[in-house]
Amino acid sequence: MTVWKDEDEAPNLTGDEFDHPQGRWKHGGEPIEEVQGKAAFREALKKKQVNMLIDADVLEFYRRKAGGRGYQTLINRTLRESMERNALLDAVRQVVREELHRPS
């Protein structure tokens, strides 16, 4: 797999790429059958249904912000961003702690 640091470095698509729709599925770097790959992909994307109580004003805020539909997706995105931000902050705190306790 080629990774470009800048998307402008990627070659232009010609349309010929669509003539070969048979991709190669891999799991853990090992080739697997298409059926297994699609099943693993669906499982990885699976969302869990939960019932939870949310303050009425919070719910109304997200419904208004989303324009009525898609508010659950917006709430999920907000929770994910918070989760990722906290993970980043935890990592930064750990690095700072290690640097502060490092012998000179």
PDB file of C-alpha atoms in Angstrom:
ATOM      1  CA  MET A   1       0.000   0.000   0.000  1.00  0.00           C
ATOM      2  CA  THR A   2       1.320   3.409  -0.924  1.00  0.00           C
ATOM      3  CA  VAL A   3       0.898   6.230   1.581  1.00  0.00           C
ATOM      4  CA  TRP A   4       1.302   9.805   0.403  1.00  0.00           C
ATOM      5  CA  LYS A   5       2.153  12.573   2.835  1.00  0.00           C
ATOM      6  CA  ASP A   6       0.304  14.995   0.613  1.00  0.00           C
ATOM      7  CA  GLU A   7      -2.781  13.959  -1.326  1.00  0.00           C
ATOM      8  CA  ASP A   8      -1.563  16.086  -4.249  1.00  0.00           C
ATOM      9  CA  GLU A   9       1.292  13.579  -4.692  1.00  0.00           C
ATOM     10  CA  ALA A  10      -1.192  10.809  -5.495  1.00  0.00           C
ATOM     11  CA  PRO A  11      -1.564   9.992  -9.197  1.00  0.00           C
ATOM     12  CA  ASN A  12      -4.716  11.118 -10.967  1.00  0.00           C
ATOM     13  CA  LEU A  13      -7.353   8.450 -11.452  1.00  0.00           C
ATOM     14  CA  THR A  14      -8.056   7.591 -15.074  1.00  0.00           C
ATOM     15  CA  GLY A  15     -11.187   5.507 -14.634  1.00  0.00           C
ATOM     16  CA  ASP A  16      -9.374   2.323 -15.641  1.00  0.00           C
ATOM     17  CA  GLU A  17      -9.179   1.476 -11.940  1.00  0.00           C
ATOM     18  CA  PHE A  18     -12.883   0.656 -12.004  1.00  0.00           C
ATOM     19  CA  ASP A  19     -12.325  -2.066 -14.587  1.00  0.00           C
ATOM     20  CA  HIS A  20     -10.709  -4.155 -11.833  1.00  0.00           C
ATOM     21  CA  PRO A  21     -13.214  -4.120  -8.968  1.00  0.00           C
ATOM     22  CA  GLN A  22     -11.860  -7.341  -7.476  1.00  0.00           C
ATOM     23  CA  GLY A  23      -9.885  -6.037  -4.514  1.00  0.00           C
ATOM     24  CA  ARG A  24      -7.587  -8.099  -2.364  1.00  0.00           C
ATOM     25  CA  TRP A  25      -8.894  -8.673   1.137  1.00  0.00           C
ATOM     26  CA  LYS A  26      -6.368  -9.026   3.942  1.00  0.00           C
ATOM     27  CA  HIS A  27      -6.712  -9.493   7.666  1.00  0.00           C
ATOM     28  CA  GLY A  28      -3.626  -9.116   9.819  1.00  0.00           C
ATOM     29  CA  GLY A  29      -1.582  -8.872   6.625  1.00  0.00           C
ATOM     30  CA  GLU A  30      -2.758 -12.289   5.423  1.00  0.00           C
ATOM     31  CA  PRO A  31      -4.938 -12.735   2.313  1.00  0.00           C
ATOM     32  CA  ILE A  32      -8.498 -13.863   3.043  1.00  0.00           C
ATOM     33  CA  GLU A  33     -11.588 -14.583   0.956  1.00  0.00           C
ATOM     34  CA  GLU A  34     -13.891 -11.730  -0.032  1.00  0.00           C
ATOM     35  CA  VAL A  35     -16.749 -13.117   2.091  1.00  0.00           C
ATOM     36  CA  GLN A  36     -14.519 -13.156   5.184  1.00  0.00           C
ATOM     37  CA  GLY A  37     -13.241  -9.651   4.444  1.00  0.00           C
ATOM     38  CA  LYS A  38     -16.707  -8.184   4.055  1.00  0.00           C
ATOM     39  CA  ALA A  39     -17.892  -9.904   7.236  1.00  0.00           C
ATOM     40  CA  ALA A  40     -14.913  -8.537   9.194  1.00  0.00           C
ATOM     41  CA  PHE A  41     -15.520  -5.063   7.765  1.00  0.00           C
ATOM     42  CA  ARG A  42     -19.208  -5.130   8.746  1.00  0.00           C
ATOM     43  CA  GLU A  43     -18.317  -6.355  12.236  1.00  0.00           C
ATOM     44  CA  ALA A  44     -15.749  -3.585  12.698  1.00  0.00           C
ATOM     45  CA  LEU A  45     -18.319  -0.943  11.740  1.00  0.00           C
ATOM     46  CA  LYS A  46     -21.130  -2.385  13.814  1.00  0.00           C
ATOM     47  CA  LYS A  47     -22.771   0.021  16.168  1.00  0.00           C
ATOM     48  CA  LYS A  48     -24.388  -1.057  19.396  1.00  0.00           C
ATOM     49  CA  GLN A  49     -27.903  -0.035  20.258  1.00  0.00           C
ATOM     50  CA  VAL A  50     -28.230   1.440  23.735  1.00  0.00           C
ATOM     51  CA  ASN A  51     -30.977   3.018  25.752  1.00  0.00           C
ATOM     52  CA  MET A  52     -29.825   5.976  27.791  1.00  0.00           C
ATOM     53  CA  LEU A  53     -31.258   9.029  29.462  1.00  0.00           C
ATOM     54  CA  ILE A  54     -30.124  12.377  28.078  1.00  0.00           C
ATOM     55  CA  ASP A  55     -31.091  15.760  29.461  1.00  0.00           C
ATOM     56  CA  ALA A  56     -33.906  17.263  27.395  1.00  0.00           C
ATOM     57  CA  ASP A  57     -31.945  20.431  26.595  1.00  0.00           C
ATOM     58  CA  VAL A  58     -28.935  18.406  25.413  1.00  0.00           C
ATOM     59  CA  LEU A  59     -31.134  16.298  23.145  1.00  0.00           C
ATOM     60  CA  GLU A  60     -32.868  19.383  21.765  1.00  0.00           C
ATOM     61  CA  PHE A  61     -29.480  21.051  21.119  1.00  0.00           C
ATOM     62  CA  TYR A  62     -28.283  18.124  18.984  1.00  0.00           C
ATOM     63  CA  ARG A  63     -31.606  17.790  17.169  1.00  0.00           C
ATOM     64  CA  ARG A  64     -31.526  21.490  16.258  1.00  0.00           C
ATOM     65  CA  LYS A  65     -27.860  21.362  15.287  1.00  0.00           C
ATOM     66  CA  ALA A  66     -28.475  18.348  13.032  1.00  0.00           C
ATOM     67  CA  GLY A  67     -31.598  19.839  11.502  1.00  0.00           C
ATOM     68  CA  GLY A  68     -33.866  17.178  12.957  1.00  0.00           C
ATOM     69  CA  ARG A  69     -32.423  14.091  11.276  1.00  0.00           C
ATOM     70  CA  GLY A  70     -28.995  12.657  11.989  1.00  0.00           C
ATOM     71  CA  TYR A  71     -28.826  13.911  15.549  1.00  0.00           C
ATOM     72  CA  GLN A  72     -27.780  10.480  16.842  1.00  0.00           C
ATOM     73  CA  THR A  73     -24.867  10.450  14.393  1.00  0.00           C
ATOM     74  CA  LEU A  74     -23.914  13.932  15.582  1.00  0.00           C
ATOM     75  CA  ILE A  75     -24.023  12.829  19.231  1.00  0.00           C
ATOM     76  CA  ASN A  76     -21.891   9.775  18.365  1.00  0.00           C
ATOM     77  CA  ARG A  77     -19.359  11.953  16.511  1.00  0.00           C
ATOM     78  CA  THR A  78     -19.168  14.350  19.483  1.00  0.00           C
ATOM     79  CA  LEU A  79     -18.581  11.461  21.889  1.00  0.00           C
ATOM     80  CA  ARG A  80     -15.901   9.979  19.610  1.00  0.00           C
ATOM     81  CA  GLU A  81     -14.092  13.335  19.295  1.00  0.00           C
ATOM     82  CA  SER A  82     -14.124  13.703  23.075  1.00  0.00           C
ATOM     83  CA  MET A  83     -12.812  10.157  23.498  1.00  0.00           C
ATOM     84  CA  GLU A  84      -9.984  10.740  21.002  1.00  0.00           C
ATOM     85  CA  ARG A  85      -9.123  14.141  22.499  1.00  0.00           C
ATOM     86  CA  ASN A  86      -8.908  12.590  25.972  1.00  0.00           C
ATOM     87  CA  ALA A  87      -6.679   9.791  24.664  1.00  0.00           C
ATOM     88  CA  LEU A  88      -4.374  12.396  23.119  1.00  0.00           C
ATOM     89  CA  LEU A  89      -4.304  14.437  26.328  1.00  0.00           C
ATOM     90  CA  ASP A  90      -3.482  11.310  28.340  1.00  0.00           C
ATOM     91  CA  ALA A  91      -0.600  10.526  25.985  1.00  0.00           C
ATOM     92  CA  VAL A  92       0.761  14.088  26.232  1.00  0.00           C
ATOM     93  CA  ARG A  93       0.495  14.008  30.024  1.00  0.00           C
ATOM     94  CA  GLN A  94       2.401  10.716  30.106  1.00  0.00           C
ATOM     95  CA  VAL A  95       5.205  12.132  27.949  1.00  0.00           C
ATOM     96  CA  VAL A  96       5.440  15.243  30.139  1.00  0.00           C
ATOM     97  CA  ARG A  97       5.582  13.095  33.299  1.00  0.00           C
ATOM     98  CA  GLU A  98       8.329  10.942  31.808  1.00  0.00           C
ATOM     99  CA  GLU A  99      10.329  14.002  30.767  1.00  0.00           C
ATOM    100  CA  LEU A 100       9.956  15.617  34.198  1.00  0.00           C
ATOM    101  CA  HIS A 101      11.185  12.469  35.949  1.00  0.00           C
ATOM    102  CA  ARG A 102      14.029  11.817  33.523  1.00  0.00           C
ATOM    103  CA  PRO A 103      17.491  12.125  35.070  1.00  0.00           C
ATOM    104  CA  SER A 104      19.448  15.092  33.733  1.00  0.00           C
TER     105      SER A 104
END
